[in-house]
Tab-separated table of C-alpha atoms in Angstrom:
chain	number	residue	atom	x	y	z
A	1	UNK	CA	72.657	91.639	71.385
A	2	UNK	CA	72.236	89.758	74.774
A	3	UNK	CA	71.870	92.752	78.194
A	4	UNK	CA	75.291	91.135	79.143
A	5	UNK	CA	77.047	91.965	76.070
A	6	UNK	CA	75.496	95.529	75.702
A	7	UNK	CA	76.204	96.686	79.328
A	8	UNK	CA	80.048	95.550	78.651
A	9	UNK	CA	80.378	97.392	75.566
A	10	UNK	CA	78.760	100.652	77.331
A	11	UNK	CA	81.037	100.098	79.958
A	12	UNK	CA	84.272	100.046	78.194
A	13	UNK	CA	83.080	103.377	76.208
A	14	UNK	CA	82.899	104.944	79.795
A	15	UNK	CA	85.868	103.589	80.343
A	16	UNK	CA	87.849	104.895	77.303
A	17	UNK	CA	86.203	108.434	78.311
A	18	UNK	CA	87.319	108.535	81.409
A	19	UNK	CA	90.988	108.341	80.008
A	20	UNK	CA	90.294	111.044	77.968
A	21	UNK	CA	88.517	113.220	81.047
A	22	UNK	CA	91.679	112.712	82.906
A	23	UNK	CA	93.757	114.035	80.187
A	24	UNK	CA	91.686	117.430	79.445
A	25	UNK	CA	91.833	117.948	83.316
A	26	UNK	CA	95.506	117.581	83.214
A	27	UNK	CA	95.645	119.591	80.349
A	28	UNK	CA	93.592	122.277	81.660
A	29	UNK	CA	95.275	122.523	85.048
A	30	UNK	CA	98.690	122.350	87.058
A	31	UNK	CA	97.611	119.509	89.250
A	32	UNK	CA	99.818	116.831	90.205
A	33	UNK	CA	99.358	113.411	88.893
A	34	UNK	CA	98.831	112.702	93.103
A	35	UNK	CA	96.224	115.874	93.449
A	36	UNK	CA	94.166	114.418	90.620
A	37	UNK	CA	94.266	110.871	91.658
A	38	UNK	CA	93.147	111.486	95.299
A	39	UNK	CA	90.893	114.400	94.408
A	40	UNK	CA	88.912	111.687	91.822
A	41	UNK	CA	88.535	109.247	94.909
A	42	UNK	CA	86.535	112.165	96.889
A	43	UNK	CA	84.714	113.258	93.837
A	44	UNK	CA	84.029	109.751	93.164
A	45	UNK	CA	82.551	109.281	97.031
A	46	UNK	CA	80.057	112.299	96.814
A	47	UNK	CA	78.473	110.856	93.812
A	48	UNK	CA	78.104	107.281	95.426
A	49	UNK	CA	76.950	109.119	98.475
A	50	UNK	CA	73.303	109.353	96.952
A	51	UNK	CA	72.567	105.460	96.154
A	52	UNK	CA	74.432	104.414	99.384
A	53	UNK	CA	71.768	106.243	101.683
A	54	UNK	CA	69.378	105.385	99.228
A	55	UNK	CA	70.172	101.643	99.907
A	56	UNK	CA	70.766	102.053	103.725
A	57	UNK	CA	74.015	100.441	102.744
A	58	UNK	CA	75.330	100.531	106.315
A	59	UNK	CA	73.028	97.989	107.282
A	60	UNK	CA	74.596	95.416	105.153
A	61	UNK	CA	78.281	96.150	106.507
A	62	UNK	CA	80.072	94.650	109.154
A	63	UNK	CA	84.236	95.449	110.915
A	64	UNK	CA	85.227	92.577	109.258
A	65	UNK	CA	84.682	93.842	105.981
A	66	UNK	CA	87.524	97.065	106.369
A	67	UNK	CA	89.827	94.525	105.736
A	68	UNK	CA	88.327	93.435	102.133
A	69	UNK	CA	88.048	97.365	101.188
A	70	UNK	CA	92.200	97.497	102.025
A	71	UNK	CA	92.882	94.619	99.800
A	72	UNK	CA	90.321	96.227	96.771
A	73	UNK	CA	91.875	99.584	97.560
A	74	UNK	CA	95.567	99.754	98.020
A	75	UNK	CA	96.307	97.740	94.309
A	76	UNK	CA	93.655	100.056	93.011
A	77	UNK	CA	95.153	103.486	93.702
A	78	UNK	CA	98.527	102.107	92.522
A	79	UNK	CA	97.024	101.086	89.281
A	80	UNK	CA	94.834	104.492	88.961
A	81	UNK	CA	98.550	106.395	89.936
A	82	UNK	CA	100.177	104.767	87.339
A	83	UNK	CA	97.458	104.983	84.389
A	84	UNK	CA	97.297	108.375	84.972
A	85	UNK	CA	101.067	108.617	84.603
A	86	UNK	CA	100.949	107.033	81.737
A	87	UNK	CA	98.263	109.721	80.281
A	88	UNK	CA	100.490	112.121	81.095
A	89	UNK	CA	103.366	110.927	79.285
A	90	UNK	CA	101.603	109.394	76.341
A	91	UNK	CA	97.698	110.456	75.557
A	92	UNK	CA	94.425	108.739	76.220
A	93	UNK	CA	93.858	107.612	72.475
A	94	UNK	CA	97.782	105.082	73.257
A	95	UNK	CA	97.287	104.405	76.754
A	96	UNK	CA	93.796	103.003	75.988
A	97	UNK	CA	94.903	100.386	73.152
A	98	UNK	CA	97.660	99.448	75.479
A	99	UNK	CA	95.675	98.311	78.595
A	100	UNK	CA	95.280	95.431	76.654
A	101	UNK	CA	98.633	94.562	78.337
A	102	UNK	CA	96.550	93.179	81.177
A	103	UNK	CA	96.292	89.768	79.051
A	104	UNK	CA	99.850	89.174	79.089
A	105	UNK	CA	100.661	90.610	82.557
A	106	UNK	CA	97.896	88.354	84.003
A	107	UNK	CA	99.335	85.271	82.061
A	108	UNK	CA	102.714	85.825	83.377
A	109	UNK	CA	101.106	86.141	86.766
A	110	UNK	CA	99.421	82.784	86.804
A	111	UNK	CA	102.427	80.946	85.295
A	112	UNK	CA	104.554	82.457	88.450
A	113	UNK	CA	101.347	81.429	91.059
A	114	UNK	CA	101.751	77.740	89.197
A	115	UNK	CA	98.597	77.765	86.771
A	116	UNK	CA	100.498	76.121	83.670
A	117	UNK	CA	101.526	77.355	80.797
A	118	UNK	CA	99.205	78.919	78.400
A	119	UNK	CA	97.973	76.916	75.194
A	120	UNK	CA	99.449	77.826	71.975
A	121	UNK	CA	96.589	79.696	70.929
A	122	UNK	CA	97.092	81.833	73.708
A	123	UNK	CA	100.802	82.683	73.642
A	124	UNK	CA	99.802	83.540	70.157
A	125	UNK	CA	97.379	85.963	71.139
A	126	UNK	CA	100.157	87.146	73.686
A	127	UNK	CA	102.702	87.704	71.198
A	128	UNK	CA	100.365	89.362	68.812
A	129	UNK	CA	99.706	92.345	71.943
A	130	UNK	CA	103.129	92.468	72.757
A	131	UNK	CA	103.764	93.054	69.018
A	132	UNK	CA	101.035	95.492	68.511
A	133	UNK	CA	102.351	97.218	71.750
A	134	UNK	CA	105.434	97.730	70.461
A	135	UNK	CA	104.537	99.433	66.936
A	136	UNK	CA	101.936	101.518	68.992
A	137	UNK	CA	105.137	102.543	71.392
A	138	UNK	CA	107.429	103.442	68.112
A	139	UNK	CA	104.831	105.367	66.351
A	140	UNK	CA	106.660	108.364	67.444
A	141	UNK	CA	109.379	107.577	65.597
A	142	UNK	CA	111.023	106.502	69.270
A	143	UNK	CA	110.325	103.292	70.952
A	144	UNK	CA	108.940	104.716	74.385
A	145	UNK	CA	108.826	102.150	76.876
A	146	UNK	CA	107.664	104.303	79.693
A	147	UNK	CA	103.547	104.435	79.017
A	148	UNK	CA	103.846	100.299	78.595
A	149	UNK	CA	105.842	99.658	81.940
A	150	UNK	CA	103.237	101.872	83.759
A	151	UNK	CA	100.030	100.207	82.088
A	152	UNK	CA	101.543	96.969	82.657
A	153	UNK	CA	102.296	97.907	86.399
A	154	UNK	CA	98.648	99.526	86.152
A	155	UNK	CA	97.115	96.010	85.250
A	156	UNK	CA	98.732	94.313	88.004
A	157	UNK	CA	97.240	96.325	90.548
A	158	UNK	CA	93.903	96.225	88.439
A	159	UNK	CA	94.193	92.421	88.464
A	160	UNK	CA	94.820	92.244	92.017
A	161	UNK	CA	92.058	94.729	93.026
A	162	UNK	CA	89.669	92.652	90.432
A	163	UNK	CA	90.226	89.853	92.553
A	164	UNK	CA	89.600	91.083	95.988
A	165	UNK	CA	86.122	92.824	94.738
A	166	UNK	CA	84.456	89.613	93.453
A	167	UNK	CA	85.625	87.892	96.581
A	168	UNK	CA	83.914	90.719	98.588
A	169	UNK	CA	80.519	91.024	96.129
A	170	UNK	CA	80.082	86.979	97.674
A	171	UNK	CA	78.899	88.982	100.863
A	172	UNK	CA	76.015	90.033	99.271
A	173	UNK	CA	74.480	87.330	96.945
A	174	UNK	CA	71.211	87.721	98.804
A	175	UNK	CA	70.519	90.770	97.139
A	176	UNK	CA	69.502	91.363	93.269
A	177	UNK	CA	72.287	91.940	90.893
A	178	UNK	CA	71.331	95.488	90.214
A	179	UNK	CA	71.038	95.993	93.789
A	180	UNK	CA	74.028	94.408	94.626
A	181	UNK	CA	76.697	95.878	91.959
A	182	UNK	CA	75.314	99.096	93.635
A	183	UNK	CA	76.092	98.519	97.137
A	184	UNK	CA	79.381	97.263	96.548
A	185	UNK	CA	80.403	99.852	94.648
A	186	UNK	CA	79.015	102.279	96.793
A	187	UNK	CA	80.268	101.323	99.725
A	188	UNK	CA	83.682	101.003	98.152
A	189	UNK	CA	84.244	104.279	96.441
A	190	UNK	CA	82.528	105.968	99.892
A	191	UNK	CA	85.764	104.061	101.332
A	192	UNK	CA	88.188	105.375	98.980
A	193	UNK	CA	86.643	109.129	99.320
A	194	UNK	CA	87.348	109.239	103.228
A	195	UNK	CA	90.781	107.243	103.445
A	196	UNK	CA	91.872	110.070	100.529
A	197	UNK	CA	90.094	113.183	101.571
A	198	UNK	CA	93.253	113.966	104.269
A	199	UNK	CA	95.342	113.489	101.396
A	200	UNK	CA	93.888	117.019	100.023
A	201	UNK	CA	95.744	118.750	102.570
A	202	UNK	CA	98.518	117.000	102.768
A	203	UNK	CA	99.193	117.691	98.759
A	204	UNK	CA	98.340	120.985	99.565
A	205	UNK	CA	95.261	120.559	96.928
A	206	UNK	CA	92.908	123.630	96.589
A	207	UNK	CA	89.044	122.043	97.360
A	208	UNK	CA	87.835	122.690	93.934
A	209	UNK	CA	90.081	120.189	92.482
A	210	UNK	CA	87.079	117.776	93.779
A	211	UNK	CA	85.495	119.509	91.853
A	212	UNK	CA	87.509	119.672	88.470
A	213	UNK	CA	87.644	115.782	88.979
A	214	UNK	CA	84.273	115.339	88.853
A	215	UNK	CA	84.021	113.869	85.145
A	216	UNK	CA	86.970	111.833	85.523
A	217	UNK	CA	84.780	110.093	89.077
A	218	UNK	CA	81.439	109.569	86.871
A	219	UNK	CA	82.723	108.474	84.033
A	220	UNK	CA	84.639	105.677	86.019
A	221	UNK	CA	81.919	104.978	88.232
A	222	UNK	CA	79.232	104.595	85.312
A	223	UNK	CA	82.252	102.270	83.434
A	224	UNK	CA	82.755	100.074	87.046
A	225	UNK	CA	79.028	99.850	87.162
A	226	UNK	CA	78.647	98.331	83.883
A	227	UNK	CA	81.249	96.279	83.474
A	228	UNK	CA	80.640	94.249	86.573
A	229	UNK	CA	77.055	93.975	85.767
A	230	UNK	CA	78.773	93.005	82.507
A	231	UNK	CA	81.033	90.357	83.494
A	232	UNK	CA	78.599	88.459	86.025
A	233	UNK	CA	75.757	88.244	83.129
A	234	UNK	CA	77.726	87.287	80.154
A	235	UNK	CA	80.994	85.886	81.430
A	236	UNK	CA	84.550	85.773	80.617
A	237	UNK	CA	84.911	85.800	77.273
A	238	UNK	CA	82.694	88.369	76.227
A	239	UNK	CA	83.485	90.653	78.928
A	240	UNK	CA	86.816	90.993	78.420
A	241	UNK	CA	86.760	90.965	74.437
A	242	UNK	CA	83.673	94.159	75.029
A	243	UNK	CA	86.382	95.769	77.767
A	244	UNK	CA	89.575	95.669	74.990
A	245	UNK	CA	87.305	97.704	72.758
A	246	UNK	CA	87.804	100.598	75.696
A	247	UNK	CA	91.076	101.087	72.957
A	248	UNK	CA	88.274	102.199	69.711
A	249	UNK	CA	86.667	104.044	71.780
A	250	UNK	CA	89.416	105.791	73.395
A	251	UNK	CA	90.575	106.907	69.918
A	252	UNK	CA	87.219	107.729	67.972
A	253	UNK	CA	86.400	110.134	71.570
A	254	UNK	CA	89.613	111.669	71.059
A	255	UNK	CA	89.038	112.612	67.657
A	256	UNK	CA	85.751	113.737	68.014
A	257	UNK	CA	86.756	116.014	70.955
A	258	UNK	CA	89.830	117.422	69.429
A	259	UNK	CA	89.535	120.867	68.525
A	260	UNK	CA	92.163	120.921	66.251
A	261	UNK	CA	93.335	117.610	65.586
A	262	UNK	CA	97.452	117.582	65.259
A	263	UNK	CA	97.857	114.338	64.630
A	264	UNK	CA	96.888	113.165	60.903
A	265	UNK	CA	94.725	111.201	59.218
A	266	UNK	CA	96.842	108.580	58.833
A	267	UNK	CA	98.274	108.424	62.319
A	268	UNK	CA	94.552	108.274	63.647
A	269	UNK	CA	93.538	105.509	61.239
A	270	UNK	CA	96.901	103.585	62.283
A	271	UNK	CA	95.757	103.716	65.994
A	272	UNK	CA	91.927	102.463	64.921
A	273	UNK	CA	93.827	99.789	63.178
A	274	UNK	CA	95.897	99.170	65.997
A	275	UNK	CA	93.293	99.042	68.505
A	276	UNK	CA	91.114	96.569	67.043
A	277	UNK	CA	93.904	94.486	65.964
A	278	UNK	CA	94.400	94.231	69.589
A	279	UNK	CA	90.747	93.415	70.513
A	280	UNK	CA	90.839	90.512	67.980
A	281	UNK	CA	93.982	89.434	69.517
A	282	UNK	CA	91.881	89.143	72.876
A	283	UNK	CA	88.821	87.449	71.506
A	284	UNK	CA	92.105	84.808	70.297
A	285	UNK	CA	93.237	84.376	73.637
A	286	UNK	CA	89.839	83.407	75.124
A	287	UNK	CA	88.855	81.161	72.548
């Protein structure tokens, strides 16, 4: 298995735990969806804080470059708002499955900005989420639309804020790609954590909710890490099919960390079955 392959796959299981962080924090506290989300960005800025002065990553910055952060950062927090939204209606083992929404969001997307339309293959592979989607949604007995329109709101913001980032890692091509996934992560988050921090006392958030967060900031820093390492090394297509399998993992951590599992067998094995029905309907759409 090639470094690029390995590094997504890692990625996407830090990915699918940091769902599942966010839900036990929700579950183990009264914070507000807004507490948790801003409370993650400081978190998440403390933990960058080490490589950044590590780096000297100042030196590499310049006025300009505010800008770039605002156009990373604003679609960002609107997608991390409405993920954990989502959580909170749904769980982490169905909102994970479902981000693979973000292949027929962004197709939609680039038929509006005039890319084409899709090849049949792909509006296969569109139909086939959309359809998996749905039974995931109705598993309840209840079609719930709710926990789809927010991931699907989610991956535009995730799609915009994907865009802006790799625009902005072109500043830095002078540096190793270790070096430079760091650095621009760093100097993101670091961002993120002082535009939010006033946003503790205006939510009226008690300081150790930075703390509290603190899993839900690793975990999604180790997951950013890897899969950007992930998707320059080994490309499209690989990337993305090792991200959808955030959806497995999602389920097999919840199961694992369940105490007392509620759901049964049967309804966990239809979500596995679910969730990598979905991942082979992503490895169709990049083919």
């Amino acid at each position: 298995m090639s470094l690029g392959l390995s590094v997504s796959l890692l990625g996407a299981f830090f990915q699918a735990l940091n769902y599942v962080a966010t839900q036990r924090c929700q579950q183990a506290s009264a914070y507000r969806s807004t507490q948790i989300l801003i409370a993650t960005q400081v978190s998440m800025a403390f933990i960058v804080l080490v490589p950044f002065l590590a780096m000297r990553g100042w030196q590499y910055l310049a006025p300009e470059d505010l800008i770039s952060l605002v156009k990373i950062n604003a679609p960002y927090a609107v997608a991390q708002f409405f993920v954990i939204l989502a959580i909170r209606k749904s769980d982490a083992s169905i909102v994970s499955p479902m981000l693979t929404l973000k292949i027929p969001t962004l197709t939609v997307m680039a038929v509006v900005m005039g890319q084409g339309l899709p090849s049949s293959h792909q509006l296969l592979a569109t139909a086939l989420i959309l359809l998996l989607a749905y039974a995931l949604s109705r598993r309840s007995g209840s079609l719930d639309l709710w926990p789809a329109l927010f991931v699907i709101v989610a991956s535009v913001g995730y799609a915009l804020s994907d865009t802006a980032m790799t625009h902005f890692s072109t500043r830095f091509l002078d540096l190793s790609l270790f070096h430079r996934v760091a650095l621009l992560i760093s100097v993101n988050y670091i961002f993120c954590g002082i535009v939010s921090a006033p946003g503790l006392c205006m939510t009226k958030a008690p300081l150790r909710i930075v703390y509290d967060a603190r899993w839900i900031g690793l975990t999604w820093v180790i997951a950013v890490y890897l899969l950007v390492v992930g998707f320059i090394t080994t490309g499209v297509l690989k990337a993305n099919v090792a991200q959808s399998m955030r959806g497995v993992f999602g389920i097999l951590i919840a199961m694992v960390l369940a105490r007392s599992l509620r759901a049964s067998s049967k309804d966990w094995s239809f979500k596995i079955a679910i969730s990598v029905a979905m991942t082979a309907a992503v490895f169709l759409y990049f083919l």
